[in-house]
Amino acid sequence: VQQFKADHNVSTLLLERPEVYDKEQAFIKTATKKKFTSDRPLIIQRLSLAPKPYQVLHLNALYWRSKSFFPKFLRDNGVEDYETFFHNLSSDFNITRDILKDRKYSRFSCDFQFILDSRGCMHHIDLDRVWEKCKLREYRKRSIAFLDRLEQGFQEALQELQNNVTALSYHQNN
């Protein structure tokens, strides 16, 4: 984790390396009825709490594919400073793209999902499936395309909202 933070100058995404727990540990037996195996271990990852409100964004989810998702996210999460939101979003997405392109960390693209807050900051990349088999090249491409689509969608929604505010203030002044 320290090497990852040094390589990519990231502090908000994760706190520690996820820990794999033995399926025989007592608290696991009582805490869950799921079956954990060496192929699918229980993984616990400490992370910092994202400031509320936030949204979990997952590559395989359908909600973000709708054009209405972006203005709804901005409205429902009380985003007011559009410029700062998009600056933070673009910066964090650029860092994440670099991480996904880095062969050392490309496994992050397996089951790619993260938390995005109302300031446009990413707070966590889910790592629970990094050790599972996945088609790395395919998932890396899909994850980067996911970030590109999210960035484009937010940019278009912010532009539309800004245009609406400008038009509203113009009509109020005339």
GROMACS .gro file of N, CA and C in nm:
model
  522
    1VAL      N    1   0.082  -0.119   0.000
    1VAL     CA    2   0.000   0.000   0.000
    1VAL      C    3   0.087   0.125   0.000
    2GLN      N    4   0.190   0.125   0.083
    2GLN     CA    5   0.277   0.243   0.086
    2GLN      C    6   0.342   0.266  -0.050
    3GLN      N    7   0.384   0.157  -0.116
    3GLN     CA    8   0.444   0.170  -0.249
    3GLN      C    9   0.341   0.223  -0.349
    4PHE      N   10   0.219   0.175  -0.338
    4PHE     CA   11   0.111   0.223  -0.425
    4PHE      C   12   0.089   0.372  -0.405
    5LYS      N   13   0.082   0.416  -0.279
    5LYS     CA   14   0.061   0.558  -0.250
    5LYS      C   15   0.177   0.641  -0.304
    6ALA      N   16   0.299   0.590  -0.291
    6ALA     CA   17   0.416   0.662  -0.341
    6ALA      C   18   0.417   0.666  -0.494
    7ASP      N   19   0.383   0.554  -0.557
    7ASP     CA   20   0.383   0.547  -0.703
    7ASP      C   21   0.283   0.643  -0.766
    8HIS      N   22   0.168   0.660  -0.701
    8HIS     CA   23   0.061   0.737  -0.765
    8HIS      C   24   0.014   0.857  -0.684
    9ASN      N   25   0.083   0.891  -0.576
    9ASN     CA   26   0.050   1.009  -0.496
    9ASN      C   27  -0.098   1.010  -0.458
   10VAL      N   28  -0.145   0.899  -0.403
   10VAL     CA   29  -0.286   0.883  -0.369
   10VAL      C   30  -0.297   0.860  -0.219
   11SER      N   31  -0.387   0.932  -0.155
   11SER     CA   32  -0.407   0.907  -0.012
   11SER      C   33  -0.552   0.878   0.021
   12THR      N   34  -0.645   0.922  -0.061
   12THR     CA   35  -0.786   0.906  -0.026
   12THR      C   36  -0.846   0.774  -0.070
   13LEU      N   37  -0.776   0.698  -0.151
   13LEU     CA   38  -0.839   0.577  -0.206
   13LEU      C   39  -0.841   0.461  -0.109
   14LEU      N   40  -0.737   0.443  -0.031
   14LEU     CA   41  -0.737   0.332   0.062
   14LEU      C   42  -0.638   0.358   0.174
   15LEU      N   43  -0.659   0.291   0.285
   15LEU     CA   44  -0.573   0.310   0.401
   15LEU      C   45  -0.471   0.199   0.416
   16GLU      N   46  -0.512   0.077   0.399
   16GLU     CA   47  -0.423  -0.036   0.420
   16GLU      C   48  -0.452  -0.144   0.318
   17ARG      N   49  -0.354  -0.234   0.303
   17ARG     CA   50  -0.375  -0.349   0.216
   17ARG      C   51  -0.491  -0.431   0.273
   18PRO      N   52  -0.582  -0.476   0.189
   18PRO     CA   53  -0.689  -0.563   0.238
   18PRO      C   54  -0.629  -0.688   0.303
   19GLU      N   55  -0.694  -0.736   0.407
   19GLU     CA   56  -0.646  -0.853   0.478
   19GLU      C   57  -0.734  -0.973   0.444
   20VAL      N   58  -0.671  -1.085   0.420
   20VAL     CA   59  -0.743  -1.208   0.393
   20VAL      C   60  -0.753  -1.285   0.524
   21TYR      N   61  -0.875  -1.324   0.560
   21TYR     CA   62  -0.897  -1.393   0.686
   21TYR      C   63  -0.924  -1.541   0.662
   22ASP      N   64  -0.875  -1.622   0.753
   22ASP     CA   65  -0.895  -1.766   0.747
   22ASP      C   66  -1.041  -1.798   0.776
   23LYS      N   67  -1.099  -1.886   0.698
   23LYS     CA   68  -1.242  -1.917   0.712
   23LYS      C   69  -1.275  -1.983   0.845
   24GLU      N   70  -1.175  -2.029   0.917
   24GLU     CA   71  -1.198  -2.096   1.045
   24GLU      C   72  -1.205  -1.999   1.163
   25GLN      N   73  -1.173  -1.873   1.141
   25GLN     CA   74  -1.177  -1.779   1.252
   25GLN      C   75  -1.320  -1.765   1.302
   26ALA      N   76  -1.335  -1.765   1.434
   26ALA     CA   77  -1.467  -1.770   1.497
   26ALA      C   78  -1.560  -1.659   1.453
   27PHE      N   79  -1.510  -1.535   1.445
   27PHE     CA   80  -1.602  -1.424   1.412
   27PHE      C   81  -1.657  -1.437   1.272
   28ILE      N   82  -1.584  -1.503   1.183
   28ILE     CA   83  -1.634  -1.523   1.047
   28ILE      C   84  -1.746  -1.626   1.047
   29LYS      N   85  -1.729  -1.730   1.124
   29LYS     CA   86  -1.832  -1.834   1.131
   29LYS      C   87  -1.965  -1.778   1.182
   30THR      N   88  -1.959  -1.686   1.278
   30THR     CA   89  -2.083  -1.632   1.334
   30THR      C   90  -2.133  -1.511   1.255
   31ALA      N   91  -2.045  -1.441   1.188
   31ALA     CA   92  -2.084  -1.318   1.120
   31ALA      C   93  -2.152  -1.341   0.986
   32THR      N   94  -2.128  -1.451   0.924
   32THR     CA   95  -2.182  -1.472   0.790
   32THR      C   96  -2.210  -1.620   0.763
   33LYS      N   97  -2.304  -1.642   0.674
   33LYS     CA   98  -2.333  -1.780   0.635
   33LYS      C   99  -2.270  -1.812   0.500
   34LYS      N  100  -2.204  -1.713   0.440
   34LYS     CA  101  -2.139  -1.738   0.312
   34LYS      C  102  -2.025  -1.836   0.328
   35LYS      N  103  -1.998  -1.906   0.223
   35LYS     CA  104  -1.887  -2.000   0.223
   35LYS      C  105  -1.764  -1.930   0.163
   36PHE      N  106  -1.658  -1.923   0.240
   36PHE     CA  107  -1.534  -1.866   0.192
   36PHE      C  108  -1.433  -1.978   0.171
   37THR      N  109  -1.363  -1.973   0.061
   37THR     CA  110  -1.265  -2.075   0.028
   37THR      C  111  -1.133  -2.006  -0.005
   38SER      N  112  -1.031  -2.085  -0.033
   38SER     CA  113  -0.903  -2.024  -0.072
   38SER      C  114  -0.917  -1.950  -0.204
   39ASP      N  115  -1.010  -1.993  -0.289
   39ASP     CA  116  -1.036  -1.922  -0.415
   39ASP      C  117  -1.118  -1.796  -0.394
   40ARG      N  118  -1.197  -1.794  -0.289
   40ARG     CA  119  -1.282  -1.678  -0.260
   40ARG      C  120  -1.276  -1.652  -0.110
   41PRO      N  121  -1.165  -1.591  -0.064
   41PRO     CA  122  -1.149  -1.566   0.079
   41PRO      C  123  -1.231  -1.444   0.124
   42LEU      N  124  -1.253  -1.435   0.253
   42LEU     CA  125  -1.312  -1.315   0.310
   42LEU      C  126  -1.202  -1.210   0.316
   43ILE      N  127  -1.230  -1.094   0.262
   43ILE     CA  128  -1.131  -0.987   0.261
   43ILE      C  129  -1.191  -0.868   0.332
   44ILE      N  130  -1.117  -0.814   0.427
   44ILE     CA  131  -1.162  -0.696   0.500
   44ILE      C  132  -1.063  -0.584   0.471
   45GLN      N  133  -1.118  -0.471   0.431
   45GLN     CA  134  -1.034  -0.357   0.393
   45GLN      C  135  -1.074  -0.235   0.474
   46ARG      N  136  -0.981  -0.179   0.548
   46ARG     CA  137  -1.008  -0.055   0.621
   46ARG      C  138  -1.008   0.060   0.522
   47LEU      N  139  -1.098   0.154   0.541
   47LEU     CA  140  -1.101   0.272   0.456
   47LEU      C  141  -1.154   0.389   0.536
   48SER      N  142  -1.126   0.508   0.487
   48SER     CA  143  -1.179   0.625   0.555
   48SER      C  144  -1.321   0.648   0.504
   49LEU      N  145  -1.403   0.708   0.589
   49LEU     CA  146  -1.541   0.736   0.549
   49LEU      C  147  -1.543   0.850   0.449
   50ALA      N  148  -1.620   0.832   0.345
   50ALA     CA  149  -1.638   0.939   0.248
   50ALA      C  150  -1.735   1.040   0.307
   51PRO      N  151  -1.711   1.168   0.281
   51PRO     CA  152  -1.808   1.267   0.330
   51PRO      C  153  -1.943   1.245   0.263
   52LYS      N  154  -2.050   1.261   0.339
   52LYS     CA  155  -2.183   1.245   0.282
   52LYS      C  156  -2.225   1.375   0.218
   53PRO      N  157  -2.299   1.372   0.112
   53PRO     CA  158  -2.351   1.257   0.039
   53PRO      C  159  -2.245   1.200  -0.057
   54TYR      N  160  -2.265   1.076  -0.094
   54TYR     CA  161  -2.176   1.011  -0.189
   54TYR      C  162  -2.254   0.908  -0.268
   55GLN      N  163  -2.190   0.856  -0.371
   55GLN     CA  164  -2.252   0.754  -0.456
   55GLN      C  165  -2.148   0.647  -0.485
   56VAL      N  166  -2.188   0.521  -0.477
   56VAL     CA  167  -2.101   0.412  -0.519
   56VAL      C  168  -2.120   0.396  -0.669
   57LEU      N  169  -2.012   0.403  -0.743
   57LEU     CA  170  -2.018   0.387  -0.888
   57LEU      C  171  -1.951   0.255  -0.925
   58HIS      N  172  -2.024   0.172  -0.996
   58HIS     CA  173  -1.976   0.037  -1.029
   58HIS      C  174  -1.981   0.018  -1.180
   59LEU      N  175  -1.874  -0.032  -1.235
   59LEU     CA  176  -1.862  -0.054  -1.378
   59LEU      C  177  -1.980  -0.132  -1.435
   60ASN      N  178  -2.027  -0.233  -1.365
   60ASN     CA  179  -2.131  -0.320  -1.419
   60ASN      C  180  -2.274  -0.275  -1.389
   61ALA      N  181  -2.289  -0.166  -1.316
   61ALA     CA  182  -2.424  -0.116  -1.284
   61ALA      C  183  -2.485  -0.050  -1.407
   62LEU      N  184  -2.616  -0.043  -1.409
   62LEU     CA  185  -2.685   0.016  -1.524
   62LEU      C  186  -2.720   0.164  -1.504
   63TYR      N  187  -2.736   0.208  -1.379
   63TYR     CA  188  -2.788   0.342  -1.353
   63TYR      C  189  -2.706   0.454  -1.417
   64TRP      N  190  -2.575   0.442  -1.421
   64TRP     CA  191  -2.492   0.550  -1.473
   64TRP      C  192  -2.497   0.559  -1.626
   65ARG      N  193  -2.557   0.462  -1.691
   65ARG     CA  194  -2.564   0.463  -1.837
   65ARG      C  195  -2.675   0.554  -1.888
   66SER      N  196  -2.765   0.593  -1.801
   66SER     CA  197  -2.873   0.684  -1.838
   66SER      C  198  -2.823   0.827  -1.832
   67LYS      N  199  -2.857   0.905  -1.933
   67LYS     CA  200  -2.813   1.045  -1.938
   67LYS      C  201  -2.869   1.124  -1.819
   68SER      N  202  -2.983   1.081  -1.766
   68SER     CA  203  -3.044   1.152  -1.654
   68SER      C  204  -2.969   1.129  -1.522
   69PHE      N  205  -2.881   1.027  -1.516
   69PHE     CA  206  -2.807   1.000  -1.394
   69PHE      C  207  -2.721   1.119  -1.352
   70PHE      N  208  -2.656   1.184  -1.446
   70PHE     CA  209  -2.556   1.286  -1.415
   70PHE      C  210  -2.617   1.412  -1.353
   71PRO      N  211  -2.719   1.475  -1.416
   71PRO     CA  212  -2.779   1.591  -1.349
   71PRO      C  213  -2.848   1.552  -1.218
   72LYS      N  214  -2.903   1.431  -1.211
   72LYS     CA  215  -2.968   1.384  -1.088
   72LYS      C  216  -2.864   1.371  -0.977
   73PHE      N  217  -2.748   1.313  -1.006
   73PHE     CA  218  -2.641   1.303  -0.906
   73PHE      C  219  -2.603   1.442  -0.855
   74LEU      N  220  -2.584   1.535  -0.946
   74LEU     CA  221  -2.542   1.671  -0.908
   74LEU      C  222  -2.650   1.739  -0.823
   75ARG      N  223  -2.774   1.725  -0.864
   75ARG     CA  224  -2.886   1.787  -0.792
   75ARG      C  225  -2.907   1.721  -0.656
   76ASP      N  226  -2.917   1.588  -0.654
   76ASP     CA  227  -2.946   1.515  -0.530
   76ASP      C  228  -2.834   1.526  -0.427
   77ASN      N  229  -2.712   1.549  -0.472
   77ASN     CA  230  -2.599   1.558  -0.381
   77ASN      C  231  -2.558   1.702  -0.351
   78GLY      N  232  -2.638   1.797  -0.396
   78GLY     CA  233  -2.617   1.937  -0.361
   78GLY      C  234  -2.488   1.997  -0.414
   79VAL      N  235  -2.445   1.955  -0.532
   79VAL     CA  236  -2.324   2.012  -0.591
   79VAL      C  237  -2.355   2.155  -0.635
   80GLU      N  238  -2.282   2.250  -0.579
   80GLU     CA  239  -2.303   2.391  -0.613
   80GLU      C  240  -2.183   2.451  -0.686
   81ASP      N  241  -2.064   2.410  -0.646
   81ASP     CA  242  -1.943   2.463  -0.709
   81ASP      C  243  -1.903   2.369  -0.823
   82TYR      N  244  -1.960   2.394  -0.939
   82TYR     CA  245  -1.941   2.306  -1.053
   82TYR      C  246  -1.795   2.298  -1.097
   83GLU      N  247  -1.728   2.412  -1.095
   83GLU     CA  248  -1.588   2.416  -1.140
   83GLU      C  249  -1.498   2.329  -1.051
   84THR      N  250  -1.514   2.342  -0.920
   84THR     CA  251  -1.434   2.262  -0.826
   84THR      C  252  -1.469   2.115  -0.838
   85PHE      N  253  -1.599   2.083  -0.851
   85PHE     CA  254  -1.642   1.944  -0.867
   85PHE      C  255  -1.572   1.882  -0.987
   86PHE      N  256  -1.578   1.950  -1.102
   86PHE     CA  257  -1.522   1.891  -1.223
   86PHE      C  258  -1.369   1.886  -1.217
   87HIS      N  259  -1.307   1.985  -1.155
   87HIS     CA  260  -1.160   1.983  -1.138
   87HIS      C  261  -1.118   1.861  -1.056
   88ASN      N  262  -1.185   1.840  -0.941
   88ASN     CA  263  -1.153   1.725  -0.854
   88ASN      C  264  -1.177   1.593  -0.927
   89LEU      N  265  -1.293   1.586  -0.994
   89LEU     CA  266  -1.329   1.465  -1.067
   89LEU      C  267  -1.224   1.432  -1.174
   90SER      N  268  -1.189   1.530  -1.255
   90SER     CA  269  -1.091   1.508  -1.363
   90SER      C  270  -0.956   1.468  -1.307
   91SER      N  271  -0.914   1.535  -1.201
   91SER     CA  272  -0.785   1.504  -1.139
   91SER      C  273  -0.781   1.361  -1.086
   92ASP      N  274  -0.883   1.323  -1.008
   92ASP     CA  275  -0.889   1.188  -0.952
   92ASP      C  276  -0.904   1.083  -1.062
   93PHE      N  277  -0.983   1.112  -1.164
   93PHE     CA  278  -1.000   1.017  -1.274
   93PHE      C  279  -0.869   0.999  -1.352
   94ASN      N  280  -0.795   1.108  -1.372
   94ASN     CA  281  -0.666   1.098  -1.442
   94ASN      C  282  -0.568   1.011  -1.364
   95ILE      N  283  -0.563   1.031  -1.233
   95ILE     CA  284  -0.477   0.949  -1.149
   95ILE      C  285  -0.520   0.802  -1.158
   96THR      N  286  -0.650   0.779  -1.153
   96THR     CA  287  -0.702   0.642  -1.157
   96THR      C  288  -0.674   0.577  -1.292
   97ARG      N  289  -0.685   0.653  -1.400
   97ARG     CA  290  -0.650   0.598  -1.532
   97ARG      C  291  -0.503   0.555  -1.533
   98ASP      N  292  -0.416   0.639  -1.478
   98ASP     CA  293  -0.273   0.604  -1.471
   98ASP      C  294  -0.252   0.476  -1.390
   99ILE      N  295  -0.326   0.464  -1.281
   99ILE     CA  296  -0.315   0.344  -1.196
   99ILE      C  297  -0.357   0.220  -1.275
  100LEU      N  298  -0.469   0.231  -1.345
  100LEU     CA  299  -0.520   0.116  -1.421
  100LEU      C  300  -0.427   0.078  -1.536
  101LYS      N  301  -0.356   0.176  -1.592
  101LYS     CA  302  -0.262   0.149  -1.701
  101LYS      C  303  -0.130   0.092  -1.651
  102ASP      N  304  -0.102   0.111  -1.523
  102ASP     CA  305   0.022   0.060  -1.462
  102ASP      C  306   0.007  -0.090  -1.442
  103ARG      N  307   0.088  -0.168  -1.509
  103ARG     CA  308   0.076  -0.315  -1.503
  103ARG      C  309   0.083  -0.367  -1.360
  104LYS      N  310   0.156  -0.296  -1.275
  104LYS     CA  311   0.170  -0.338  -1.136
  104LYS      C  312   0.037  -0.336  -1.062
  105TYR      N  313  -0.054  -0.246  -1.102
  105TYR     CA  314  -0.182  -0.229  -1.032
  105TYR      C  315  -0.303  -0.255  -1.121
  106SER      N  316  -0.282  -0.314  -1.236
  106SER     CA  317  -0.393  -0.331  -1.331
  106SER      C  318  -0.503  -0.422  -1.278
  107ARG      N  319  -0.475  -0.503  -1.177
  107ARG     CA  320  -0.579  -0.591  -1.120
  107ARG      C  321  -0.691  -0.510  -1.053
  108PHE      N  322  -0.666  -0.382  -1.026
  108PHE     CA  323  -0.771  -0.298  -0.968
  108PHE      C  324  -0.893  -0.291  -1.060
  109SER      N  325  -0.872  -0.321  -1.188
  109SER     CA  326  -0.983  -0.312  -1.283
  109SER      C  327  -1.082  -0.427  -1.269
  110CYS      N  328  -1.044  -0.534  -1.201
  110CYS     CA  329  -1.137  -0.645  -1.178
  110CYS      C  330  -1.246  -0.597  -1.082
  111ASP      N  331  -1.371  -0.608  -1.119
  111ASP     CA  332  -1.484  -0.563  -1.036
  111ASP      C  333  -1.468  -0.415  -0.998
  112PHE      N  334  -1.435  -0.331  -1.095
  112PHE     CA  335  -1.403  -0.191  -1.069
  112PHE      C  336  -1.522  -0.113  -1.016
  113GLN      N  337  -1.506  -0.055  -0.899
  113GLN     CA  338  -1.608   0.031  -0.837
  113GLN      C  339  -1.540   0.123  -0.736
  114PHE      N  340  -1.604   0.236  -0.711
  114PHE     CA  341  -1.546   0.333  -0.618
  114PHE      C  342  -1.657   0.422  -0.564
  115ILE      N  343  -1.620   0.504  -0.466
  115ILE     CA  344  -1.713   0.600  -0.406
  115ILE      C  345  -1.677   0.738  -0.458
  116LEU      N  346  -1.777   0.812  -0.502
  116LEU     CA  347  -1.759   0.950  -0.549
  116LEU      C  348  -1.842   1.040  -0.459
  117ASP      N  349  -1.780   1.145  -0.405
  117ASP     CA  350  -1.854   1.235  -0.316
  117ASP      C  351  -1.904   1.357  -0.391
  118SER      N  352  -1.973   1.444  -0.321
  118SER     CA  353  -2.035   1.562  -0.382
  118SER      C  354  -1.934   1.670  -0.419
  119ARG      N  355  -1.807   1.651  -0.384
  119ARG     CA  356  -1.702   1.745  -0.426
  119ARG      C  357  -1.629   1.694  -0.550
  120GLY      N  358  -1.670   1.575  -0.600
  120GLY     CA  359  -1.605   1.519  -0.717
  120GLY      C  360  -1.481   1.438  -0.684
  121CYS      N  361  -1.465   1.400  -0.557
  121CYS     CA  362  -1.346   1.326  -0.513
  121CYS      C  363  -1.377   1.177  -0.500
  122MET      N  364  -1.281   1.096  -0.543
  122MET     CA  365  -1.290   0.951  -0.524
  122MET      C  366  -1.233   0.919  -0.387
  123HIS      N  367  -1.300   0.830  -0.315
  123HIS     CA  368  -1.253   0.799  -0.180
  123HIS      C  369  -1.212   0.657  -0.158
  124HIS      N  370  -1.236   0.570  -0.253
  124HIS     CA  371  -1.210   0.430  -0.228
  124HIS      C  372  -1.221   0.354  -0.358
  125ILE      N  373  -1.127   0.267  -0.381
  125ILE     CA  374  -1.143   0.171  -0.490
  125ILE      C  375  -1.161   0.036  -0.424
  126ASP      N  376  -1.268  -0.031  -0.460
  126ASP     CA  377  -1.298  -0.161  -0.399
  126ASP      C  378  -1.195  -0.264  -0.445
  127LEU      N  379  -1.135  -0.332  -0.350
  127LEU     CA  380  -1.029  -0.427  -0.382
  127LEU      C  381  -1.064  -0.571  -0.347
  128ASP      N  382  -1.189  -0.597  -0.314
  128ASP     CA  383  -1.222  -0.731  -0.265
  128ASP      C  384  -1.206  -0.841  -0.369
  129ARG      N  385  -1.200  -0.807  -0.496
  129ARG     CA  386  -1.188  -0.913  -0.598
  129ARG      C  387  -1.058  -0.904  -0.677
  130VAL      N  388  -0.962  -0.832  -0.625
  130VAL     CA  389  -0.836  -0.815  -0.698
  130VAL      C  390  -0.763  -0.947  -0.721
  131TRP      N  391  -0.786  -1.044  -0.635
  131TRP     CA  392  -0.715  -1.170  -0.649
  131TRP      C  393  -0.792  -1.273  -0.729
  132GLU      N  394  -0.914  -1.240  -0.766
  132GLU     CA  395  -0.991  -1.332  -0.848
  132GLU      C  396  -0.944  -1.325  -0.992
  133LYS      N  397  -0.967  -1.433  -1.064
  133LYS     CA  398  -0.928  -1.434  -1.204
  133LYS      C  399  -1.023  -1.345  -1.283
  134CYS      N  400  -0.964  -1.264  -1.368
  134CYS     CA  401  -1.045  -1.184  -1.460
  134CYS      C  402  -0.962  -1.159  -1.585
  135LYS      N  403  -1.027  -1.122  -1.691
  135LYS     CA  404  -0.957  -1.092  -1.816
  135LYS      C  405  -0.903  -0.949  -1.804
  136LEU      N  406  -0.778  -0.939  -1.758
  136LEU     CA  407  -0.720  -0.809  -1.724
  136LEU      C  408  -0.728  -0.708  -1.838
  137ARG      N  409  -0.687  -0.746  -1.956
  137ARG     CA  410  -0.686  -0.650  -2.067
  137ARG      C  411  -0.826  -0.597  -2.094
  138GLU      N  412  -0.924  -0.688  -2.096
  138GLU     CA  413  -1.064  -0.650  -2.121
  138GLU      C  414  -1.115  -0.559  -2.009
  139TYR      N  415  -1.093  -0.598  -1.884
  139TYR     CA  416  -1.144  -0.519  -1.772
  139TYR      C  417  -1.073  -0.385  -1.760
  140ARG      N  418  -0.945  -0.381  -1.791
  140ARG     CA  419  -0.873  -0.253  -1.787
  140ARG      C  420  -0.933  -0.157  -1.889
  141LYS      N  421  -0.956  -0.207  -2.012
  141LYS     CA  422  -1.017  -0.123  -2.117
  141LYS      C  423  -1.156  -0.076  -2.074
  142ARG      N  424  -1.236  -0.170  -2.021
  142ARG     CA  425  -1.372  -0.134  -1.978
  142ARG      C  426  -1.370  -0.033  -1.863
  143SER      N  427  -1.278  -0.049  -1.770
  143SER     CA  428  -1.271   0.042  -1.655
  143SER      C  429  -1.230   0.182  -1.699
  144ILE      N  430  -1.135   0.190  -1.790
  144ILE     CA  431  -1.093   0.321  -1.840
  144ILE      C  432  -1.205   0.385  -1.920
  145ALA      N  433  -1.274   0.306  -2.001
  145ALA     CA  434  -1.389   0.358  -2.078
  145ALA      C  435  -1.500   0.405  -1.983
  146PHE      N  436  -1.519   0.334  -1.873
  146PHE     CA  437  -1.617   0.371  -1.769
  146PHE      C  438  -1.582   0.509  -1.713
  147LEU      N  439  -1.456   0.531  -1.677
  147LEU     CA  440  -1.414   0.662  -1.627
  147LEU      C  441  -1.434   0.770  -1.733
  148ASP      N  442  -1.399   0.739  -1.857
  148ASP     CA  443  -1.417   0.836  -1.966
  148ASP      C  444  -1.564   0.875  -1.981
  149ARG      N  445  -1.653   0.774  -1.977
  149ARG     CA  446  -1.797   0.800  -1.993
  149ARG      C  447  -1.851   0.880  -1.876
  150LEU      N  448  -1.807   0.847  -1.754
  150LEU     CA  449  -1.851   0.924  -1.638
  150LEU      C  450  -1.805   1.069  -1.648
  151GLU      N  451  -1.680   1.088  -1.683
  151GLU     CA  452  -1.626   1.225  -1.693
  151GLU      C  453  -1.702   1.305  -1.800
  152GLN      N  454  -1.725   1.244  -1.915
  152GLN     CA  455  -1.799   1.310  -2.022
  152GLN      C  456  -1.942   1.342  -1.978
  153GLY      N  457  -2.008   1.246  -1.914
  153GLY     CA  458  -2.146   1.266  -1.868
  153GLY      C  459  -2.157   1.380  -1.767
  154PHE      N  460  -2.064   1.384  -1.671
  154PHE     CA  461  -2.066   1.493  -1.574
  154PHE      C  462  -2.034   1.626  -1.640
  155GLN      N  463  -1.939   1.626  -1.733
  155GLN     CA  464  -1.905   1.751  -1.803
  155GLN      C  465  -2.026   1.806  -1.878
  156GLU      N  466  -2.097   1.720  -1.949
  156GLU     CA  467  -2.217   1.763  -2.023
  156GLU      C  468  -2.326   1.812  -1.927
  157ALA      N  469  -2.347   1.741  -1.818
  157ALA     CA  470  -2.450   1.781  -1.721
  157ALA      C  471  -2.414   1.914  -1.655
  158LEU      N  472  -2.288   1.931  -1.619
  158LEU     CA  473  -2.245   2.057  -1.557
  158LEU      C  474  -2.260   2.173  -1.655
  159GLN      N  475  -2.225   2.150  -1.781
  159GLN     CA  476  -2.239   2.254  -1.883
  159GLN      C  477  -2.387   2.292  -1.900
  160GLU      N  478  -2.473   2.192  -1.903
  160GLU     CA  479  -2.616   2.218  -1.917
  160GLU      C  480  -2.670   2.296  -1.796
  161LEU      N  481  -2.630   2.256  -1.676
  161LEU     CA  482  -2.674   2.327  -1.556
  161LEU      C  483  -2.622   2.470  -1.554
  162GLN      N  484  -2.497   2.488  -1.596
  162GLN     CA  485  -2.441   2.623  -1.601
  162GLN      C  486  -2.515   2.709  -1.703
  163ASN      N  487  -2.547   2.651  -1.816
  163ASN     CA  488  -2.624   2.724  -1.918
  163ASN      C  489  -2.761   2.763  -1.865
  164ASN      N  490  -2.825   2.673  -1.789
  164ASN     CA  491  -2.956   2.703  -1.730
  164ASN      C  492  -2.946   2.817  -1.629
  165VAL      N  493  -2.841   2.817  -1.548
  165VAL     CA  494  -2.822   2.924  -1.449
  165VAL      C  495  -2.797   3.055  -1.520
  166THR      N  496  -2.715   3.054  -1.625
  166THR     CA  497  -2.686   3.176  -1.701
  166THR      C  498  -2.813   3.229  -1.766
  167ALA      N  499  -2.892   3.141  -1.828
  167ALA     CA  500  -3.016   3.182  -1.892
  167ALA      C  501  -3.115   3.236  -1.789
  168LEU      N  502  -3.124   3.175  -1.674
  168LEU     CA  503  -3.214   3.221  -1.568
  168LEU      C  504  -3.173   3.359  -1.518
  169SER      N  505  -3.044   3.380  -1.494
  169SER     CA  506  -3.000   3.511  -1.446
  169SER      C  507  -3.017   3.618  -1.552
  170TYR      N  508  -3.004   3.581  -1.680
  170TYR     CA  509  -3.025   3.676  -1.790
  170TYR      C  510  -3.171   3.722  -1.792
  171HIS      N  511  -3.263   3.624  -1.779
  171HIS     CA  512  -3.405   3.657  -1.780
  171HIS      C  513  -3.446   3.739  -1.658
  172GLN      N  514  -3.384   3.713  -1.544
  172GLN     CA  515  -3.415   3.789  -1.423
  172GLN      C  516  -3.366   3.934  -1.433
  173ASN      N  517  -3.256   3.954  -1.505
  173ASN     CA  518  -3.199   4.089  -1.517
  173ASN      C  519  -3.266   4.171  -1.626
  174ASN      N  520  -3.343   4.108  -1.714
  174ASN     CA  521  -3.407   4.181  -1.824
  174ASN      C  522  -3.554   4.193  -1.808
   0.00000   0.00000   0.00000
